[in-house]
Amino acid sequence: MSAFIADWLNLLLRWAHMIVGIGWIGTSFYFIALDLALRKREAMPEGVMGTAWEVHGGGFYHVEKYAVAPKQLPDDLIWYKWEAYLTWVTGFGLLMVQYYFKASSYLIDPNVLVMTPGEAILISIASLAGGWLVYDALCKSPIGKNTPLLAACVFALILAAAYGYTHVYSGRGALIHVGAFIGTIMAVNVFGVIIPNQKKIAGALMEGRDPDPALGAMGKQRSVHNNYLTLPVLVMMVSNHYPMLTNHPHSWLLVALIIIIGAMVRHFLNRHEAGDPLSKIAWTLPVAAIGLIVAVIMTAPARIDATGMAVSDQAVLALTHKHCIACHSAHPTNELFAEPPNGVQLETIDELHRWSEQILAMAVHSDAMPLGNETGMTEEERKQLGAWIAQQQ
């Protein structure tokens, strides 16, 4: 596949992924907020457990929620499912185009683990499927009846996956896989539990039988899990733009902090929408703030010590020509790129000055570049590059 065609396929899949993902997240947030806004009122219809009045776009809406389901259902019942399905499909397509097809550059880092592209892809698919199976088993086990214990176990499962990925894949590949790991759990929750259970409930009603309330409770549990996992998974999905996250030597600990921060913020918003007093839920924000402060401290760049090291312009040009311009030149020789990535060219001293901050972040404070360290850039060379940049300031 040519670099030009690959770029267009990447763009279209990314665009579609964003569209359907926004739709899925929007409905998830809305229905959790709606559920928490329900109130018991006088003279509610039989079987209704709560109602909500809402206003939007100049119109007023009256929504009723049934404890199980009404005795009769209309033919035009709306099912919210395709947003979740298509988010996973487009996300996996993007994973294939960006990481599977370019495994040697984006997925594999020989400094982490030497393996073939086929082995890397097989580990990816097996881990995504295995993650769901373990998660599902936890939910269906006695642990699933204890919400705090289940939350702790799911947290531990994601951290174990993050630790494993950081010891198998490149920095980018590891964190995008944490996102895919969580996203797969969320999508299969909809495909394998929430929608099938809703169909069983509807089928029982059509046949004149009383639906099993456990089916609704199980679907609600998975829906709440999805809601709390949404904020962390969004950070994972954009993490490849931030080498301070992906290429941190302990990035799996950053994953832990991101999950805690996201869960605390989500819990605050959920309980605030439910009408809980601020005095009861205010503790969540300091916890999130502490997590954020720890993450910022962990990712703070180390100071470059250029004492006694003089790096000439000619030396730094020789270094960048060796490691950078196969991609970052007017006419890249790397087959992955038809144009220099993000328009960054590093062929002259002026260009190195222009992009010095990005070079510092990508190739000095982290080993995000060169991709997969294909050119074998050493720590000493990174130090020299950092020293030259420090000399210019």
mmCIF file of N, CA, C and O in Angstrom, residues 53 93 95 193 247 293 307 328 365:
data_model
loop_
_atom_site.group_PDB
_atom_site.id
_atom_site.type_symbol
_atom_site.label_atom_id
_atom_site.label_comp_id
_atom_site.label_asym_id
_atom_site.label_seq_id
_atom_site.Cartn_x
_atom_site.Cartn_y
_atom_site.Cartn_z
ATOM 1 N N TRP A 53 -38.396 15.703 33.601
ATOM 2 C CA TRP A 53 -38.782 16.762 32.677
ATOM 3 C C TRP A 53 -37.503 17.455 32.207
ATOM 4 O O TRP A 53 -36.649 17.805 33.009
ATOM 5 N N GLY A 93 -10.126 -0.868 12.779
ATOM 6 C CA GLY A 93 -9.607 -0.580 11.437
ATOM 7 C C GLY A 93 -8.441 0.387 11.491
ATOM 8 O O GLY A 93 -7.439 0.222 10.786
ATOM 9 N N LEU A 95 -6.480 0.798 14.088
ATOM 10 C CA LEU A 95 -5.376 0.062 14.695
ATOM 11 C C LEU A 95 -4.635 -0.747 13.630
ATOM 12 O O LEU A 95 -3.401 -0.812 13.631
ATOM 13 N N VAL A 193 -23.742 -8.078 26.089
ATOM 14 C CA VAL A 193 -24.530 -8.126 27.322
ATOM 15 C C VAL A 193 -25.735 -7.185 27.279
ATOM 16 O O VAL A 193 -26.884 -7.623 27.419
ATOM 17 N N ASN A 247 6.232 7.511 26.235
ATOM 18 C CA ASN A 247 7.622 7.070 26.357
ATOM 19 C C ASN A 247 8.194 7.279 27.746
ATOM 20 O O ASN A 247 9.409 7.255 27.936
ATOM 21 N N ILE A 293 -1.440 16.209 39.848
ATOM 22 C CA ILE A 293 -0.164 16.779 40.289
ATOM 23 C C ILE A 293 0.940 15.732 40.235
ATOM 24 O O ILE A 293 2.063 15.994 39.771
ATOM 25 N N THR A 307 27.201 20.722 30.436
ATOM 26 C CA THR A 307 28.502 21.176 30.930
ATOM 27 C C THR A 307 29.646 20.397 30.276
ATOM 28 O O THR A 307 29.666 19.165 30.297
ATOM 29 N N HIS A 328 11.987 13.153 7.808
ATOM 30 C CA HIS A 328 11.787 14.597 7.920
ATOM 31 C C HIS A 328 12.636 15.366 6.899
ATOM 32 O O HIS A 328 13.547 16.124 7.250
ATOM 33 N N HIS A 365 14.107 14.172 25.439
ATOM 34 C CA HIS A 365 13.433 13.819 26.693
ATOM 35 C C HIS A 365 12.719 12.472 26.598
ATOM 36 O O HIS A 365 12.315 11.909 27.625
#
